Amino acid sequence: MPTDYMYTMKCSKGEGFQQGQLSRYGNIELSPAAGVLNYGQGLFEGTKAYRKEDGRLLLFRPDQNAIRMQIGAERLCMPSPSVDQFVEAVKQTALANKRWVPPPGKGSLYMRPLLMGSGQILGLGAATEYTFLIYVSPVGNYFKEGCAPLNLYVEDEFDRASRGGTGGIKSITNYAPGLKPLSRAKNRGFSDVLYLDSANKTNLEEVSSCNIFLLKGNVISSPATNGTILEGVTRKSIIEIAGDHGYQVEERVVTVEELMDADEVFCTGTAVGVASVGGITYHDKRVEYETGSHTVSQQLHSTLEAIKKGLTEDKKGWIVEID
Ligand SMILES: Cc1ncc(COP(=O)(O)O)c(C=O)c1O
């Protein structure tokens, strides 16, 4: 949904990012020879603003998105905004679009920071100018299932990432190749695909736009991030929250075999929050998992949502309040 304002900040090669500014939301102009259009020199981020009952806005760990953008920028040979510049830009953009932030309990304002090589570059190389931009849109649930459990398909033909590649950063080039497996799975009635490691096709990686966890007994496991999996801000937060709740949390290699034998499975991400998985299909076998109000994933979901929406005390310093 188009909103009122976007934020733009530019940087020429060898210089830092200059003072950014808000402008009316609208199309941008780019040279046909821009690095982002020709060589995919671009990153994106995703974070959300929530409206509290008292009208103030809450951001969830925007510094983590800033840091992840810096790591990604280094990998793609781009300069990046400082953490302070990034967070300040997110704050200004959220406030400028305040009327678009849904009322408490009705959704959030999704904020999409972009960093791209906007300067011209014909021969393969880094662009000469960079643009940082934030636009926003009000959102409700990410999946059409709403809060209903997800139905995942284990993808073993297409890979998402490989060792030494860019799977660990939010490079724009990671996403278009996922459209084919995603649309194929959706056409077959699945919510999303779960990718396996490209080398062996035996270990779990992640879902198209979220990380994966499984529960067996009292142990929660998630594939370790080794450069092929995006280090989700939600993943990191859930690992901490699960530890606080007394669960043993393991970040390690997790096999498909273990997945097929898990008690519960859930996904985490800014867009999805904590979403429980009701069933997974691997080859011709479908397994089902526990879902519903008594589950661990629901417990973790409730704790995280309460923090994000300011319904509980923020003991971790994760919330940035703005008004
Ligand atoms: C591929 C992928 N994995 C995981 C995530 C979840 O990350 P986060 O919790 O930071 O939103 C995202 C979304 O950002 C993603 O695009």
Short mmCIF file of C-alpha atoms and ligand atoms in Angstrom, two decimals:
data_model
loop_
_atom_site.label_atom_id
_atom_site.label_comp_id
_atom_site.label_asym_id
_atom_site.label_seq_id
_atom_site.Cartn_x
_atom_site.Cartn_y
_atom_site.Cartn_z
CA MET A 1 0.00 0.00 0.00
CA PRO A 2 1.57 3.34 -0.96
CA THR A 3 2.15 5.59 2.07
CA ASP A 4 3.08 9.26 2.53
CA TYR A 5 6.87 9.50 2.84
CA MET A 6 10.09 7.70 2.03
CA TYR A 7 13.60 8.43 3.24
CA THR A 8 16.63 8.76 0.97
CA MET A 9 20.32 9.18 1.72
CA LYS A 10 23.15 9.12 -0.81
CA CYS A 11 26.86 8.41 -0.75
CA SER A 12 29.48 8.91 -3.44
CA LYS A 13 32.45 6.57 -3.71
CA GLY A 14 35.03 7.31 -1.05
CA GLU A 15 32.73 9.59 0.96
CA GLY A 16 30.38 8.82 3.84
CA PHE A 17 26.59 8.96 3.60
CA GLN A 18 25.38 12.57 3.52
CA GLN A 19 22.44 13.90 5.52
CA GLY A 20 19.33 11.96 4.47
CA GLN A 21 15.90 13.41 3.86
CA LEU A 22 12.24 12.55 3.77
CA SER A 23 10.32 13.12 0.56
CA ARG A 24 6.87 12.22 -0.71
CA TYR A 25 6.63 8.51 -1.52
CA GLY A 26 6.99 7.91 -5.25
CA ASN A 27 9.04 6.46 -8.07
CA ILE A 28 12.80 6.95 -8.12
CA GLU A 29 15.03 7.67 -11.10
CA LEU A 30 17.98 5.39 -11.89
CA SER A 31 20.50 5.25 -14.70
CA PRO A 32 20.03 2.15 -16.91
CA ALA A 33 23.69 1.47 -16.06
CA ALA A 34 23.11 1.49 -12.27
CA GLY A 35 25.08 -1.24 -10.47
CA VAL A 36 21.95 -2.57 -8.80
CA LEU A 37 20.13 -3.06 -12.12
CA ASN A 38 23.03 -4.65 -13.95
CA TYR A 39 24.91 -6.63 -11.33
CA GLY A 40 22.46 -6.96 -8.44
CA GLN A 41 24.52 -4.82 -6.09
CA GLY A 42 21.77 -4.39 -3.53
CA LEU A 43 20.59 -5.33 -0.06
CA PHE A 44 17.30 -5.04 1.73
CA GLU A 45 16.15 -5.15 5.31
CA GLY A 46 12.82 -5.55 7.01
CA THR A 47 11.64 -4.25 10.36
CA LYS A 48 8.30 -3.23 11.87
CA ALA A 49 6.79 -0.39 13.85
CA TYR A 50 3.89 -1.07 16.22
CA ARG A 51 1.38 1.35 17.68
CA LYS A 52 0.93 1.24 21.45
CA GLU A 53 -2.39 1.96 23.18
CA ASP A 54 -1.06 5.40 24.20
CA GLY A 55 -0.38 6.25 20.53
CA ARG A 56 3.40 5.98 20.76
CA LEU A 57 5.31 3.89 18.21
CA LEU A 58 7.59 0.99 19.05
CA LEU A 59 10.47 -0.37 16.98
CA PHE A 60 11.96 -3.80 17.61
CA ARG A 61 15.78 -4.01 17.65
CA PRO A 62 16.39 -1.76 14.61
CA ASP A 63 20.10 -1.71 15.48
CA GLN A 64 20.25 -5.41 14.57
CA ASN A 65 19.00 -4.65 11.07
CA ALA A 66 21.58 -1.87 10.81
CA ILE A 67 24.39 -4.23 11.77
CA ARG A 68 23.17 -6.91 9.36
CA MET A 69 23.08 -4.31 6.58
CA GLN A 70 26.67 -3.34 7.36
CA ILE A 71 27.81 -6.98 7.17
CA GLY A 72 25.97 -7.46 3.88
CA ALA A 73 27.36 -4.22 2.47
CA GLU A 74 30.91 -5.33 3.22
CA ARG A 75 30.27 -8.58 1.31
CA LEU A 76 28.87 -6.69 -1.71
CA CYS A 77 31.60 -4.00 -1.71
CA MET A 78 29.19 -1.22 -0.75
CA PRO A 79 29.54 1.53 1.85
CA SER A 80 26.79 1.41 4.49
CA PRO A 81 25.11 3.89 6.84
CA SER A 82 26.34 3.87 10.44
CA VAL A 83 24.08 2.16 12.99
CA ASP A 84 23.03 5.62 14.25
CA GLN A 85 22.24 6.87 10.74
CA PHE A 86 20.20 3.74 10.02
CA VAL A 87 18.22 3.85 13.27
CA GLU A 88 17.60 7.60 12.97
CA ALA A 89 16.33 7.10 9.42
CA VAL A 90 13.97 4.32 10.55
CA LYS A 91 12.65 6.53 13.37
CA GLN A 92 12.06 9.51 11.08
CA THR A 93 10.35 7.39 8.44
CA ALA A 94 8.06 5.70 10.97
CA LEU A 95 7.04 9.04 12.49
CA ALA A 96 6.46 10.68 9.10
CA ASN A 97 4.10 7.82 8.19
CA LYS A 98 2.51 7.55 11.62
CA ARG A 99 -1.04 7.70 10.31
CA TRP A 100 -0.37 4.44 8.43
CA VAL A 101 0.61 2.45 11.53
CA PRO A 102 -2.38 0.17 12.23
CA PRO A 103 -4.13 0.39 15.63
CA PRO A 104 -2.88 -1.94 18.40
CA GLY A 105 -3.66 -5.59 17.61
CA LYS A 106 -4.53 -4.84 13.97
CA GLY A 107 -1.12 -5.19 12.35
CA SER A 108 2.05 -3.15 12.02
CA LEU A 109 3.94 -0.82 9.72
CA TYR A 110 6.43 -2.89 7.75
CA MET A 111 9.57 -0.86 7.02
CA ARG A 112 11.78 -1.77 4.11
CA PRO A 113 15.30 -0.27 4.09
CA LEU A 114 17.21 -0.72 0.82
CA LEU A 115 20.87 -0.15 0.03
CA MET A 116 21.88 -0.17 -3.62
CA GLY A 117 24.59 0.68 -6.07
CA SER A 118 22.77 3.53 -7.83
CA GLY A 119 25.79 4.91 -9.74
CA GLN A 120 26.56 3.93 -13.34
CA ILE A 121 29.01 1.10 -13.92
CA LEU A 122 29.28 -0.66 -17.27
CA GLY A 123 32.23 -2.99 -16.69
CA LEU A 124 31.76 -5.41 -13.79
CA GLY A 125 32.72 -3.49 -10.68
CA ALA A 126 31.39 -1.62 -7.69
CA ALA A 127 29.13 1.36 -8.42
CA THR A 128 30.34 4.92 -7.97
CA GLU A 129 27.32 6.11 -5.98
CA TYR A 130 25.07 4.43 -3.41
CA THR A 131 21.51 5.08 -2.29
CA PHE A 132 19.99 4.11 1.03
CA LEU A 133 16.20 4.30 0.96
CA ILE A 134 13.36 3.37 3.30
CA TYR A 135 9.74 2.91 2.30
CA VAL A 136 6.92 1.51 4.38
CA SER A 137 3.57 -0.22 4.13
CA PRO A 138 0.97 -1.23 6.70
CA VAL A 139 0.71 -5.03 6.96
CA GLY A 140 -1.34 -7.74 8.61
CA ASN A 141 -0.47 -11.45 8.46
CA TYR A 142 2.26 -12.52 6.02
CA PHE A 143 0.80 -15.86 5.01
CA LYS A 144 -2.69 -16.22 3.60
CA GLU A 145 -3.18 -18.88 6.29
CA GLY A 146 -3.28 -15.99 8.82
CA CYS A 147 -2.47 -17.54 12.18
CA ALA A 148 -3.30 -21.07 10.96
CA PRO A 149 -0.40 -23.58 10.97
CA LEU A 150 1.86 -23.62 7.92
CA ASN A 151 2.10 -26.48 5.47
CA LEU A 152 5.72 -26.72 4.20
CA TYR A 153 7.31 -28.59 1.32
CA VAL A 154 10.90 -29.78 1.62
CA GLU A 155 12.58 -28.56 -1.57
CA ASP A 156 15.30 -30.88 -2.76
CA GLU A 157 15.67 -29.84 -6.39
CA PHE A 158 16.44 -26.12 -6.07
CA ASP A 159 19.00 -24.67 -3.67
CA ARG A 160 18.77 -21.34 -1.91
CA ALA A 161 22.44 -20.82 -1.09
CA SER A 162 25.81 -22.51 -1.12
CA ARG A 163 28.98 -22.33 0.93
CA GLY A 164 30.95 -19.15 0.28
CA GLY A 165 27.97 -17.48 -1.40
CA THR A 166 25.60 -14.81 -0.11
CA GLY A 167 22.98 -16.87 1.75
CA GLY A 168 24.02 -15.30 5.05
CA ILE A 169 23.21 -11.73 3.98
CA LYS A 170 20.03 -10.09 2.73
CA SER A 171 21.31 -9.67 -0.81
CA ILE A 172 18.51 -8.96 -3.30
CA THR A 173 20.08 -11.63 -5.53
CA ASN A 174 19.04 -14.38 -3.09
CA TYR A 175 15.34 -13.93 -3.66
CA ALA A 176 14.43 -14.07 -7.36
CA PRO A 177 15.80 -17.63 -7.74
CA GLY A 178 13.41 -18.67 -4.96
CA LEU A 179 10.33 -17.53 -6.87
CA LYS A 180 10.09 -20.67 -9.01
CA PRO A 181 10.24 -23.20 -6.17
CA LEU A 182 7.92 -20.99 -4.11
CA SER A 183 5.27 -20.60 -6.80
CA ARG A 184 5.48 -24.32 -7.63
CA ALA A 185 4.91 -25.19 -3.97
CA LYS A 186 2.07 -22.67 -3.63
CA ASN A 187 0.36 -24.06 -6.73
CA ARG A 188 0.43 -27.44 -5.02
CA GLY A 189 -1.25 -26.06 -1.91
CA PHE A 190 1.82 -25.53 0.32
CA SER A 191 2.49 -22.35 2.26
CA ASP A 192 6.22 -22.22 1.54
CA VAL A 193 9.34 -24.29 0.87
CA LEU A 194 11.99 -25.48 3.28
CA TYR A 195 15.47 -25.54 1.73
CA LEU A 196 18.15 -28.14 2.38
CA ASP A 197 21.92 -27.68 2.34
CA SER A 198 23.14 -27.64 -1.25
CA ALA A 199 26.11 -29.97 -0.65
CA ASN A 200 24.36 -33.02 0.84
CA LYS A 201 20.63 -32.28 0.71
CA THR A 202 20.29 -33.86 4.12
CA ASN A 203 20.38 -30.90 6.49
CA LEU A 204 17.83 -28.16 7.04
CA GLU A 205 18.62 -24.59 6.09
CA GLU A 206 15.64 -22.25 6.16
CA VAL A 207 12.31 -21.29 4.59
CA SER A 208 12.09 -18.64 1.79
CA SER A 209 11.77 -15.73 4.18
CA CYS A 210 12.07 -17.17 7.67
CA ASN A 211 14.22 -19.38 9.87
CA ILE A 212 13.19 -22.80 11.15
CA PHE A 213 13.17 -24.42 14.59
CA LEU A 214 12.13 -27.82 15.81
CA LEU A 215 11.22 -29.11 19.24
CA LYS A 216 11.84 -32.64 20.46
CA GLY A 217 11.12 -33.23 24.12
CA ASN A 218 12.49 -30.24 25.99
CA VAL A 219 15.13 -29.40 23.38
CA ILE A 220 14.70 -26.70 20.75
CA SER A 221 17.04 -26.88 17.75
CA SER A 222 17.70 -24.60 14.82
CA PRO A 223 20.21 -24.99 11.97
CA ALA A 224 23.46 -23.21 12.83
CA THR A 225 24.18 -20.15 10.71
CA ASN A 226 27.35 -20.87 8.77
CA GLY A 227 27.07 -18.38 5.92
CA THR A 228 24.27 -20.08 3.98
CA ILE A 229 21.43 -19.18 6.36
CA LEU A 230 20.22 -15.68 7.18
CA GLU A 231 20.82 -14.78 10.82
CA GLY A 232 17.30 -13.66 11.61
CA VAL A 233 16.74 -11.01 14.24
CA THR A 234 13.65 -12.97 15.30
CA ARG A 235 15.67 -16.21 15.39
CA LYS A 236 18.24 -14.63 17.66
CA SER A 237 15.53 -13.19 19.92
CA ILE A 238 13.62 -16.49 20.14
CA ILE A 239 16.79 -18.37 21.05
CA GLU A 240 17.20 -15.97 23.99
CA ILE A 241 13.53 -16.10 25.00
CA ALA A 242 13.47 -19.92 24.81
CA GLY A 243 16.53 -20.04 27.08
CA ASP A 244 14.76 -17.72 29.55
CA HIS A 245 11.78 -20.11 29.53
CA GLY A 246 14.10 -22.97 30.54
CA TYR A 247 14.40 -24.79 27.24
CA GLN A 248 17.68 -26.21 26.08
CA VAL A 249 18.43 -24.50 22.77
CA GLU A 250 20.85 -25.94 20.26
CA GLU A 251 22.23 -24.28 17.13
CA ARG A 252 23.72 -27.11 15.11
CA VAL A 253 23.33 -29.28 12.03
CA VAL A 254 19.69 -30.45 11.97
CA THR A 255 18.84 -33.31 9.60
CA VAL A 256 15.63 -33.94 7.64
CA GLU A 257 15.35 -37.22 9.53
CA GLU A 258 15.12 -35.31 12.81
CA LEU A 259 12.57 -33.00 11.28
CA MET A 260 10.34 -35.91 10.38
CA ASP A 261 10.50 -37.08 14.00
CA ALA A 262 9.99 -33.70 15.76
CA ASP A 263 7.16 -32.88 18.19
CA GLU A 264 6.76 -29.29 17.01
CA VAL A 265 8.14 -27.20 14.18
CA PHE A 266 7.96 -23.43 13.86
CA CYS A 267 9.30 -20.60 11.71
CA THR A 268 10.56 -17.19 12.80
CA GLY A 269 10.90 -13.91 10.94
CA THR A 270 9.97 -10.23 11.06
CA ALA A 271 7.18 -10.79 8.55
CA VAL A 272 5.81 -14.03 10.07
CA GLY A 273 6.63 -13.56 13.77
CA VAL A 274 6.64 -17.08 15.25
CA ALA A 275 4.50 -19.26 12.98
CA SER A 276 3.75 -22.86 13.88
CA VAL A 277 4.05 -25.53 11.21
CA GLY A 278 1.22 -28.06 11.04
CA GLY A 279 2.69 -30.39 8.44
CA ILE A 280 5.72 -31.02 6.28
CA THR A 281 6.01 -33.04 3.09
CA TYR A 282 9.33 -34.59 2.13
CA HIS A 283 9.28 -36.64 -1.08
CA ASP A 284 6.00 -38.54 -0.74
CA LYS A 285 5.87 -38.56 3.03
CA ARG A 286 3.84 -36.08 5.07
CA VAL A 287 4.22 -35.68 8.82
CA GLU A 288 2.10 -33.61 11.17
CA TYR A 289 3.08 -31.71 14.28
CA GLU A 290 1.45 -30.43 17.41
CA THR A 291 -0.12 -27.02 17.04
CA GLY A 292 -2.48 -24.92 19.14
CA SER A 293 -2.59 -22.86 22.30
CA HIS A 294 -0.73 -25.36 24.53
CA THR A 295 2.38 -25.56 22.32
CA VAL A 296 5.87 -24.25 22.98
CA SER A 297 5.82 -22.25 19.76
CA GLN A 298 2.65 -20.50 20.93
CA GLN A 299 4.30 -19.73 24.28
CA LEU A 300 7.35 -18.23 22.54
CA HIS A 301 5.12 -16.37 20.08
CA SER A 302 3.10 -14.79 22.92
CA THR A 303 6.22 -13.71 24.83
CA LEU A 304 7.81 -12.13 21.76
CA GLU A 305 4.61 -10.38 20.63
CA ALA A 306 4.06 -8.96 24.12
CA ILE A 307 7.57 -7.45 24.08
CA LYS A 308 7.19 -6.06 20.54
CA LYS A 309 3.81 -4.49 21.28
CA GLY A 310 4.86 -3.01 24.62
CA LEU A 311 2.41 -5.22 26.56
CA THR A 312 5.14 -6.43 28.91
CA GLU A 313 8.19 -4.80 30.44
CA ASP A 314 11.15 -4.75 28.03
CA LYS A 315 13.88 -6.12 30.30
CA LYS A 316 16.25 -6.71 27.41
CA GLY A 317 16.41 -3.21 25.97
CA TRP A 318 15.08 -4.43 22.62
CA ILE A 319 12.41 -1.77 22.18
CA VAL A 320 12.96 1.71 20.79
CA GLU A 321 10.02 3.94 21.67
CA ILE A 322 9.36 7.01 19.53
CA ASP A 323 6.80 9.78 19.54
C1 LIG B 1 15.79 -15.80 3.93
C2 LIG B 1 15.33 -15.25 5.23
N1 LIG B 1 15.52 -15.97 6.34
C3 LIG B 1 15.12 -15.53 7.54
C4 LIG B 1 14.51 -14.30 7.69
C5 LIG B 1 14.10 -13.84 9.05
O1 LIG B 1 14.91 -12.81 9.51
P1 LIG B 1 14.36 -11.72 10.53
O2 LIG B 1 13.92 -12.47 11.74
O3 LIG B 1 15.50 -10.83 10.78
O4 LIG B 1 13.23 -11.06 9.86
C6 LIG B 1 14.29 -13.51 6.55
C7 LIG B 1 13.65 -12.19 6.67
O5 LIG B 1 14.24 -11.23 6.98
C8 LIG B 1 14.73 -13.98 5.30
O6 LIG B 1 14.55 -13.26 4.19
#
